[in-house]
Short mmCIF file of C-alpha atoms (C1' of nucleotides) in Angstrom, two decimals:
data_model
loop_
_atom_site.label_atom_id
_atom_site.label_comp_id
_atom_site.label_asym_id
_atom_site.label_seq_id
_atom_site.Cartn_x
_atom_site.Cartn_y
_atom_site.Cartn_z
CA UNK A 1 95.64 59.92 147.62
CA UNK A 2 93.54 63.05 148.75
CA UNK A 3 94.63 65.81 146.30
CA UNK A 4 93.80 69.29 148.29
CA UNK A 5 92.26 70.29 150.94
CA UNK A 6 90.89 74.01 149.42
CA UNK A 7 89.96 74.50 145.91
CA UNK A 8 90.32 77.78 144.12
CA UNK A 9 88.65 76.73 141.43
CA UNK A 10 84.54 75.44 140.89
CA UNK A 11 84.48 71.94 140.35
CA UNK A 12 83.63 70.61 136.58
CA UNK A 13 82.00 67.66 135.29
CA UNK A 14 84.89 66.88 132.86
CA UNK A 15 87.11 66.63 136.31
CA UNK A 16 84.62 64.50 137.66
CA UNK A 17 84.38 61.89 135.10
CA UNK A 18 87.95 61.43 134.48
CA UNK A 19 88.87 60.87 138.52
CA UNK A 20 85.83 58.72 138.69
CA UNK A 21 87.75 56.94 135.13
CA UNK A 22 90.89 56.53 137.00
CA UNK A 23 89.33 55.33 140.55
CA UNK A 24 87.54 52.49 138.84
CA UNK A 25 90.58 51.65 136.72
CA UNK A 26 92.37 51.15 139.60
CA UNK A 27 90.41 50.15 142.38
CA UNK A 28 87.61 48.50 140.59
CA UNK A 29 83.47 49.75 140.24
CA UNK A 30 82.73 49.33 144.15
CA UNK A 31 85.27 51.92 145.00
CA UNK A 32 83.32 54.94 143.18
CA UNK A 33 81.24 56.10 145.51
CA UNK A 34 80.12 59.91 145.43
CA UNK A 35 82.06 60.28 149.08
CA UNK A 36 85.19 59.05 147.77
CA UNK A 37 84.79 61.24 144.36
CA UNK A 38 84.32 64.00 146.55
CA UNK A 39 87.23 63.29 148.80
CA UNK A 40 89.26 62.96 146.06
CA UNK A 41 88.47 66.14 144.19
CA UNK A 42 88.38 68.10 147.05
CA UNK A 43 85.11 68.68 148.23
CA UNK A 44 82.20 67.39 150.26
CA UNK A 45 80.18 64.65 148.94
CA UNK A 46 77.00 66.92 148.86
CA UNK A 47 78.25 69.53 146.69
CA UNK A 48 78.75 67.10 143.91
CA UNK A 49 75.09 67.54 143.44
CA UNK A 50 75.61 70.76 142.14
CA UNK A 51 77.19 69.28 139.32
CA UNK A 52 75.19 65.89 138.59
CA UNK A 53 71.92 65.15 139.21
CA UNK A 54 72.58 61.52 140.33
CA UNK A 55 75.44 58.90 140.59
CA UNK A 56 73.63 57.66 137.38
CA UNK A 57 74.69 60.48 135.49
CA UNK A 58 78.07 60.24 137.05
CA UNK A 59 78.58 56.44 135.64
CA UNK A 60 76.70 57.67 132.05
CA UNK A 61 79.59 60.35 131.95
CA UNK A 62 82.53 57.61 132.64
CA UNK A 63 81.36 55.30 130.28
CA UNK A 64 81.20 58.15 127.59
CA UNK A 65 84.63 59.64 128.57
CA UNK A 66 86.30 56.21 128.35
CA UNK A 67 84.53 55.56 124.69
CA UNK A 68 86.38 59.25 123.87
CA UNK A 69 89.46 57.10 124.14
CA UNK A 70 88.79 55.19 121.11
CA UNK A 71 91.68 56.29 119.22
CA UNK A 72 92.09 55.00 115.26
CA UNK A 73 95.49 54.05 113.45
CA UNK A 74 96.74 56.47 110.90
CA UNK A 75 96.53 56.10 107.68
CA UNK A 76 93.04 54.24 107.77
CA UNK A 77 93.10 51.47 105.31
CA UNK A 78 91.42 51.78 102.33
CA UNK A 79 89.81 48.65 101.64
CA UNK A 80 86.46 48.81 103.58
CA UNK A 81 86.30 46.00 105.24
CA UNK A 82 90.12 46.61 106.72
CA UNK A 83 88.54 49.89 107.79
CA UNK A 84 85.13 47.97 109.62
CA UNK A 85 87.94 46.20 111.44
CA UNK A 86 89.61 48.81 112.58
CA UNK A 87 87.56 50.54 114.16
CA UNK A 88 85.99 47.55 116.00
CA UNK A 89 89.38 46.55 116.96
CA UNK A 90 89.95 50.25 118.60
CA UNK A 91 86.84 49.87 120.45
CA UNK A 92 87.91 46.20 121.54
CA UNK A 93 91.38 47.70 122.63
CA UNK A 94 89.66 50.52 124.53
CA UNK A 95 87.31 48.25 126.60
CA UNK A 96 89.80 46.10 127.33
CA UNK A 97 92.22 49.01 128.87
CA UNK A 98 89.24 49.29 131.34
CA UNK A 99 88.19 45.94 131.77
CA UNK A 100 86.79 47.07 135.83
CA UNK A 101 84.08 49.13 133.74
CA UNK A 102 82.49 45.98 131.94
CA UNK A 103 79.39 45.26 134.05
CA UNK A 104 78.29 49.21 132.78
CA UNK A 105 79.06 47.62 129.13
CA UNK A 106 75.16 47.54 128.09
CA UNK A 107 74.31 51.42 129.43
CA UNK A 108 72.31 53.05 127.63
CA UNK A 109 74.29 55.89 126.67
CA UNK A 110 75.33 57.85 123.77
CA UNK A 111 76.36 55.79 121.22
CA UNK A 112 77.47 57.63 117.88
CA UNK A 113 78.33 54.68 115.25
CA UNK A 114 80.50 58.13 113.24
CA UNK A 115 79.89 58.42 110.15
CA UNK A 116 80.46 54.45 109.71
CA UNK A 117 77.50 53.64 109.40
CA UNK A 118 76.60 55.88 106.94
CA UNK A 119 79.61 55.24 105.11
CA UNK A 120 78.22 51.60 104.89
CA UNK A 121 75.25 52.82 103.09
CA UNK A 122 77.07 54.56 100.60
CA UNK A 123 78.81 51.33 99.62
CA UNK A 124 75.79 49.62 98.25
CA UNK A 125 74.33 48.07 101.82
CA UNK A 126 70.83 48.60 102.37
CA UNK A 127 69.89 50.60 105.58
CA UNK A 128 68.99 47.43 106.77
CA UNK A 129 71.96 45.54 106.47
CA UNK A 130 73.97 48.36 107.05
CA UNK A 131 72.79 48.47 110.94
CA UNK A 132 72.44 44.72 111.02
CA UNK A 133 75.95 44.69 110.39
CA UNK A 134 77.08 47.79 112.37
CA UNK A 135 74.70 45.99 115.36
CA UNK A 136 75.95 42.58 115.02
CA UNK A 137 79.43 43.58 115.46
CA UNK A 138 79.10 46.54 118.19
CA UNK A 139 77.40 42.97 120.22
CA UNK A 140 79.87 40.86 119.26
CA UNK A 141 82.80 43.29 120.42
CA UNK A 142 80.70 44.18 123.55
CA UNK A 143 80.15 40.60 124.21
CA UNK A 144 83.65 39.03 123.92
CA UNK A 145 85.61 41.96 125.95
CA UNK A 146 83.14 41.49 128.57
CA UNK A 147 83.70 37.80 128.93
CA UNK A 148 87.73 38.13 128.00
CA UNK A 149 87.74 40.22 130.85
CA UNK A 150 85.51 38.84 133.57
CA UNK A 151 86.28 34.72 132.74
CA UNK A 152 89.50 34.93 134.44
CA UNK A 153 89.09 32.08 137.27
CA UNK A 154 85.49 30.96 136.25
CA UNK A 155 85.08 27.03 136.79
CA UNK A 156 84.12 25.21 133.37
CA UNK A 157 83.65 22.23 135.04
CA UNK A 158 83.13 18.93 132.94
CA UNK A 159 85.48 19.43 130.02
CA UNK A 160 88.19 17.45 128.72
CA UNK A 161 90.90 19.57 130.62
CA UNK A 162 92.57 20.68 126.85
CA UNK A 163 89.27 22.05 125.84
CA UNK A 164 89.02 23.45 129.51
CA UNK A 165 92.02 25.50 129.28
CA UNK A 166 91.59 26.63 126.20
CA UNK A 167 88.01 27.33 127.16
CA UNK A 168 89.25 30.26 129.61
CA UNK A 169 91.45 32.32 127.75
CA UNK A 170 89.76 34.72 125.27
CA UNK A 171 92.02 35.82 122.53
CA UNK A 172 92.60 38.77 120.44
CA UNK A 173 93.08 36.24 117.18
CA UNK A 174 90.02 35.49 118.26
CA UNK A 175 88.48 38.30 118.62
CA UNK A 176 89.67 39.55 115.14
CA UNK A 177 89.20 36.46 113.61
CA UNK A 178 85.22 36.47 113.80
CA UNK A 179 85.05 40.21 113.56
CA UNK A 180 86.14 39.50 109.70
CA UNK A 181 83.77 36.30 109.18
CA UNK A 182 81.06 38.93 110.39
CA UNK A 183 82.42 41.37 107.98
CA UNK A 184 82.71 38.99 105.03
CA UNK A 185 79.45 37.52 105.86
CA UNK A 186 77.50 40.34 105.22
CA UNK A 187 79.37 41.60 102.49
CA UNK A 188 78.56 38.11 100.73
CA UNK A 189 75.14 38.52 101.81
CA UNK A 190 74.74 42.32 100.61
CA UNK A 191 71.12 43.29 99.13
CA UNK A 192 70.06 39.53 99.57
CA UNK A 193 67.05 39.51 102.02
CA UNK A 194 67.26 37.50 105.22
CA UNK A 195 65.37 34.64 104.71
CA UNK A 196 65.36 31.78 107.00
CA UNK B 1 53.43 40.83 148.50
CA UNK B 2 54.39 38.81 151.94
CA UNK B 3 53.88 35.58 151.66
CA UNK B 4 54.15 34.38 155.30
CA UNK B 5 55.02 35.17 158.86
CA UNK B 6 56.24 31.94 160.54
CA UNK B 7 58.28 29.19 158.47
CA UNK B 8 57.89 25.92 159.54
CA UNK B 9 60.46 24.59 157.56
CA UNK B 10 64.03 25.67 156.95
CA UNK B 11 64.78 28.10 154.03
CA UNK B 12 67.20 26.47 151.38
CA UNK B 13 69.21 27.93 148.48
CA UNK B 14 66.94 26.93 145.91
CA UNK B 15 64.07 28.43 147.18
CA UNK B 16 66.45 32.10 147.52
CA UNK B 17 67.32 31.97 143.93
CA UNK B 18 64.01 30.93 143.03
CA UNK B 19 62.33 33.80 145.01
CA UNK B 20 65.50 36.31 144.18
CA UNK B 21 65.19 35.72 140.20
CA UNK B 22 61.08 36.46 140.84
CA UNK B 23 61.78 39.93 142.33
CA UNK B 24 64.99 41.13 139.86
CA UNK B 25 62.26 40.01 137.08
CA UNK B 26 59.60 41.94 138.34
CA UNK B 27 61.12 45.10 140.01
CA UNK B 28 64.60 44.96 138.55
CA UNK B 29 67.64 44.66 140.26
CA UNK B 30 67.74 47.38 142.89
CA UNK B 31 64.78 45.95 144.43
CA UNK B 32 66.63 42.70 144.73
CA UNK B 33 68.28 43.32 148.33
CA UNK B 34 68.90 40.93 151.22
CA UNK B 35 66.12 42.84 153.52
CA UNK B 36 63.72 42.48 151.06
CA UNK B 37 64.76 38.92 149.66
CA UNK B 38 64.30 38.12 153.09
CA UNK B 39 60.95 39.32 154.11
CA UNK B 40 59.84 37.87 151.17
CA UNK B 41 60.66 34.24 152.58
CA UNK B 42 58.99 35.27 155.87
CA UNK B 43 62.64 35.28 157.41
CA UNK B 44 64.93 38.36 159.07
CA UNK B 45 68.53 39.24 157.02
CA UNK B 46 70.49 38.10 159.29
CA UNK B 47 69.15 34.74 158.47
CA UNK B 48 70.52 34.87 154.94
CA UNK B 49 74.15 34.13 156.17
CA UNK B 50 72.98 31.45 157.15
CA UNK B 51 72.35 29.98 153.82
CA UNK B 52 74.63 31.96 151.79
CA UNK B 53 78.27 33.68 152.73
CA UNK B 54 77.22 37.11 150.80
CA UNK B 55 75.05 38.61 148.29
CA UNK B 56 77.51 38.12 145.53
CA UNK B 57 77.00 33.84 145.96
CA UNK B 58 73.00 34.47 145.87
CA UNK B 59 73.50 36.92 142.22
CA UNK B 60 75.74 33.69 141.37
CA UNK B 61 72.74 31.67 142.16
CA UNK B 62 70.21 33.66 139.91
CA UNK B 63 72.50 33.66 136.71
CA UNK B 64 72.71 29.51 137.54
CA UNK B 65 68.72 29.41 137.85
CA UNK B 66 68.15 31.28 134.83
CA UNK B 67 70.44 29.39 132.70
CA UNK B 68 68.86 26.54 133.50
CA UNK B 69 65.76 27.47 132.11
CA UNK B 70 67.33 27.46 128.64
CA UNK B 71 65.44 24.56 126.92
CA UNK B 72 66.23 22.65 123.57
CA UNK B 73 63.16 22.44 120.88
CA UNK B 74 62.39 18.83 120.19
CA UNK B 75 63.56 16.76 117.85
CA UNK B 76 66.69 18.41 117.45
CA UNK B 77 67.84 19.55 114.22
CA UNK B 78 70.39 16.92 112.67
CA UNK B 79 72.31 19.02 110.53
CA UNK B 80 75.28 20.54 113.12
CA UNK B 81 74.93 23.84 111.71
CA UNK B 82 71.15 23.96 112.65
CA UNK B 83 71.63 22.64 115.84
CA UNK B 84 74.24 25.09 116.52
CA UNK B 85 71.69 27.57 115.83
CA UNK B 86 69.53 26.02 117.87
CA UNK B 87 71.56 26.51 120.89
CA UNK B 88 72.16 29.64 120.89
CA UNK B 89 68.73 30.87 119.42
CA UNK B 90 67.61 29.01 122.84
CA UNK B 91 70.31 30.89 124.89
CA UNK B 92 68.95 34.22 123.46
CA UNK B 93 65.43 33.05 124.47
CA UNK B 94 66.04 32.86 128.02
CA UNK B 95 68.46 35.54 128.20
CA UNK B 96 65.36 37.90 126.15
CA UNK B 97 62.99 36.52 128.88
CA UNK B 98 65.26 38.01 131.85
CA UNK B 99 65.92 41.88 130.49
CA UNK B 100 66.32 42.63 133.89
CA UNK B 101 69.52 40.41 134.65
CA UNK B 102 71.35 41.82 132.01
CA UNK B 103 73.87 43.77 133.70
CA UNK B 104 74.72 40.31 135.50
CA UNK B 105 75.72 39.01 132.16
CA UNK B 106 79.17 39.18 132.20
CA UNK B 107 79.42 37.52 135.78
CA UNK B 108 82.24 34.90 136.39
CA UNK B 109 79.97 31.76 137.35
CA UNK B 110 80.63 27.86 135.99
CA UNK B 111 79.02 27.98 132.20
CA UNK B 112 79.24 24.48 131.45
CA UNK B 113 79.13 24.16 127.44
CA UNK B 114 76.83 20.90 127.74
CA UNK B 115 78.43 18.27 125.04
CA UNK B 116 78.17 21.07 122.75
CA UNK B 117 81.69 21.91 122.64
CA UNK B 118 83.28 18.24 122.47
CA UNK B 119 80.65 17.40 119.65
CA UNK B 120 82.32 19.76 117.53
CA UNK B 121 85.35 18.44 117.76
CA UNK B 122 84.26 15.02 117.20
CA UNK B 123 82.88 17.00 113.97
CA UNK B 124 86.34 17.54 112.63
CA UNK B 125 87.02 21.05 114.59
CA UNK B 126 90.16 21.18 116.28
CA UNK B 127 90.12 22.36 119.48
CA UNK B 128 91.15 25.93 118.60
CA UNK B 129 88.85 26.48 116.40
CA UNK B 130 86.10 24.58 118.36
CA UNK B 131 86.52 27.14 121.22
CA UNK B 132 86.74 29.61 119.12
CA UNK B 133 83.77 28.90 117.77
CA UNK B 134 81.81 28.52 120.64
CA UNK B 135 83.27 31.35 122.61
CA UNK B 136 82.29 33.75 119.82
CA UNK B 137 78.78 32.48 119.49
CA UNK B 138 78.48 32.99 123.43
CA UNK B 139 79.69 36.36 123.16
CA UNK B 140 77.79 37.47 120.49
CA UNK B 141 74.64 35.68 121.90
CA UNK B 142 75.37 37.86 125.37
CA UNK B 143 76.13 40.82 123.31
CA UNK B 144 73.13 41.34 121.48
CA UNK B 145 71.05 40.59 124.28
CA UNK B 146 72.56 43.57 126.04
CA UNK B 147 71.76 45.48 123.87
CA UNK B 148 68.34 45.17 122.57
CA UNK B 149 67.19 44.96 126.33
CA UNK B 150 69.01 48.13 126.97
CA UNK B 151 68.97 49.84 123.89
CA UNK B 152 65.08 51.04 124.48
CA UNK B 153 65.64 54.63 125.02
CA UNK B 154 68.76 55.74 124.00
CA UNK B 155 69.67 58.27 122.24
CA UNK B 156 71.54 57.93 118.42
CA UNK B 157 71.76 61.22 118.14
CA UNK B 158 73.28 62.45 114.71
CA UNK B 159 72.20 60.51 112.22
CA UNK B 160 69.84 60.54 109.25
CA UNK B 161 66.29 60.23 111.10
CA UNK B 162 65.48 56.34 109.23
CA UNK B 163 68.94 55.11 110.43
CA UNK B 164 68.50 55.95 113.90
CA UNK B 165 65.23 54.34 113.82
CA UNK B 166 66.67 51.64 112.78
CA UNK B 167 69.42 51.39 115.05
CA UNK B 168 67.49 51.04 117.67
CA UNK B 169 65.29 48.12 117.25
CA UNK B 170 67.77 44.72 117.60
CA UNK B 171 65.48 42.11 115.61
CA UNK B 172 65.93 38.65 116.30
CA UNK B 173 66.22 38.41 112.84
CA UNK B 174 69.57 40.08 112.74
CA UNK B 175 70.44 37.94 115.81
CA UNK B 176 70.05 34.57 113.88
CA UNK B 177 71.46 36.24 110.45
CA UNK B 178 74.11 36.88 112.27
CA UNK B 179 74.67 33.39 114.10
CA UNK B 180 74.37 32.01 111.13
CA UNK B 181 77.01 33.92 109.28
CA UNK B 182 79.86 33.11 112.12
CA UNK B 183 78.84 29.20 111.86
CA UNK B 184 79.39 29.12 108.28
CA UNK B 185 82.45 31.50 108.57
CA UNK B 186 83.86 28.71 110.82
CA UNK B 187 82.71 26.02 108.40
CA UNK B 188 84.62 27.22 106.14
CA UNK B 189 87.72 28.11 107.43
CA UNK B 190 87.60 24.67 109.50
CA UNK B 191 91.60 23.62 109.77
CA UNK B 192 92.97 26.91 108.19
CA UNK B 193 95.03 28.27 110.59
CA UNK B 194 93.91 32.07 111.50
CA UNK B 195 96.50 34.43 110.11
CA UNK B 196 96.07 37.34 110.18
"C1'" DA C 1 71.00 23.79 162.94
"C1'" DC C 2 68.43 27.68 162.32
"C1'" DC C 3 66.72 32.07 163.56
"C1'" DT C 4 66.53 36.85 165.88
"C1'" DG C 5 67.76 41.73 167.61
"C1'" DA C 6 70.61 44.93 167.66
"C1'" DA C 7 74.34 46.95 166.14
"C1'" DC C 8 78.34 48.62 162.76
"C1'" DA C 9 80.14 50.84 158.95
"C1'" DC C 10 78.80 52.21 155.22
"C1'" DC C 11 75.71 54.08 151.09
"C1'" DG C 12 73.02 57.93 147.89
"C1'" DT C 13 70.55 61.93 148.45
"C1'" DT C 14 68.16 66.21 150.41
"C1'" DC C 15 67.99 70.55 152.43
"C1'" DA C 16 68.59 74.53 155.13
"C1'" DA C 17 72.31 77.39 155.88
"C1'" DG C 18 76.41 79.75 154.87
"C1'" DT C 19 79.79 82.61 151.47
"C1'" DA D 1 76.89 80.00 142.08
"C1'" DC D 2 79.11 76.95 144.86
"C1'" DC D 3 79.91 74.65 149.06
"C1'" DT D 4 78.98 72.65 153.91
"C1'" DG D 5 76.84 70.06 158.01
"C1'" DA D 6 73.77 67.42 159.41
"C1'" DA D 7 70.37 64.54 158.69
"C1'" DC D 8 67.26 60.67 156.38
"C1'" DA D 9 66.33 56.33 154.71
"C1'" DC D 10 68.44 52.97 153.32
"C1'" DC D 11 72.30 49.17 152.47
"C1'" DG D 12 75.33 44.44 153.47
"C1'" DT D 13 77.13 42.08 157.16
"C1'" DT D 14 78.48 40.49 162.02
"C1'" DC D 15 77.69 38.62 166.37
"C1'" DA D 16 75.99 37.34 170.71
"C1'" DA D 17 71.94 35.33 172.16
"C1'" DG D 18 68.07 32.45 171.90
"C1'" DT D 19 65.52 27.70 170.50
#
DNA sequence: ACCTGAACACCGTTCAAGT
DNA sequence: ACCTGAACACCGTTCAAGT
């Protein structure tokens, strides 16, 4: 478990984030604590301070480093809205490969929507409904990992016990499934203002 | 701040929440610990365990208490699709009203889909695509309410300067386009079996 | 049944001191 | 520049003891 007892070398941030990744990965969020980081990189808990100002900036750094795993299929489709879902559906697959780092799901941290987003406004979407889109479906994909991943054993109590079941288990079909109505839905609704 | 310094009657759960959901509102959810929960009801920590096996059961409690403050407009709408909307606009509401509970969204506690759920199948949804439905309104609901409670100060770094203004300003507007768009998308496609 | 006092095993963080 | 030792001010939780 504990890696060395002497290090050569000066400890780096990049080292920290990625054994703070893999100790939430595999013993869940309470299990990162700056003493056991320490431990496990060699060092005492004090001198991580050298390197972070706070555990904030420690959980900020995770959440970025796991979001660097985002990794797209080659060759990216060509049709646009294949290529929307995509990328959502990399981000979806990435979240769910950490599902113990959901409850940091709404940081505020980083996020850089590519060149997507831009992209969008270059095919005829305002800059309105170019972020409403790009918004609406970061929330949605946010959303429905955090609940496919934390609704495990919750009790939905009154149901008919079909819907019940079903109720519980939170599916990639799913997933994708509403990621396109999104996707269509704005492309239908392209340049036409939002009235209610 | 202290309310009192001898109870003469016995705390009870409801009155925890009650008071536990008051302080998360007003000082966020660090400030929300059992010391201070208790001092608050004019009772020591210890006393707590009494009324609750651990501090995960009272956050349980909170989430419960706030979701019950989610309240229907009257009359309701009678078109389905506007009382869909409805729902979740009212969901949103109470979830807006609590920015500080966010991070408990994702929590694993009995969400009881009213008759909401079974109503749509007695609409001609099957069940798939009745849980479907709802579980992908839910998500997006929790989603976006993340976000534009967390959202304030982040930094979008690289793009063009009226973009990232944009970006970060998550309109109810959007929110309800957005609803909208997946309860029609599932209108539509009511019965078609999702393939890919 | 309900509450208290005191303790236990932790936390994150600071700071003077070492090299 | 990087690390350590020891401390500080907290946590959640347990448990014997009181009423």
């Amino acid at each position: 478990m504990v890696t060395s007892k002497k290090r050569e070398t000066p400890v780096t941030k990049e080292e920290l984030y990625e054994r703070a990744l893999a100790i939430a990965d595999a013993e869940g969020l309470e299990a990162l604590t700056m003493r056991r980081l320490a431990r496990e990189v060699g060092v005492e808990a004090a001198s991580l301070y050298h390197h972070l100002p706070n555990k904030d900036a420690l959980l900020d750094g995770v959440v970025i480093r796991m979001r660097q795993e985002i990794v797209l299929p080659e060759p990216l489709p060509e049709d646009w809205r294949e290529l929307m879902l995509e990328i959502f559906a990399a981000y979806r697959r990435t979240l769910a490969a950490h599902p113990n780092l959901m409850p940091l799901a709404g940081r505020r941290v980083e996020t850089d929507p590519d060149s997507g987003l831009v992209f969008l406004t270059q095919l005829g979407f305002s800059d309105d409904d170019a972020v409403e889109l790009w918004q609406s479906m970061i929330a949605f994909i946010v959303g429905f990992s955090v609940f496919s991943s934390a609704y495990s054993e919750s009790g939905v109590s009154d149901l008919p016990s079909a819907l019940a079941a079903r109720m519980v288990d939170w599916r990639d079909e799913t997933c994708l499934r509403t990621l396109r109505i999104i996707i269509d839905g704005y492309d239908a609704g392209r340049a036409a203002p939002a009235t209610s």
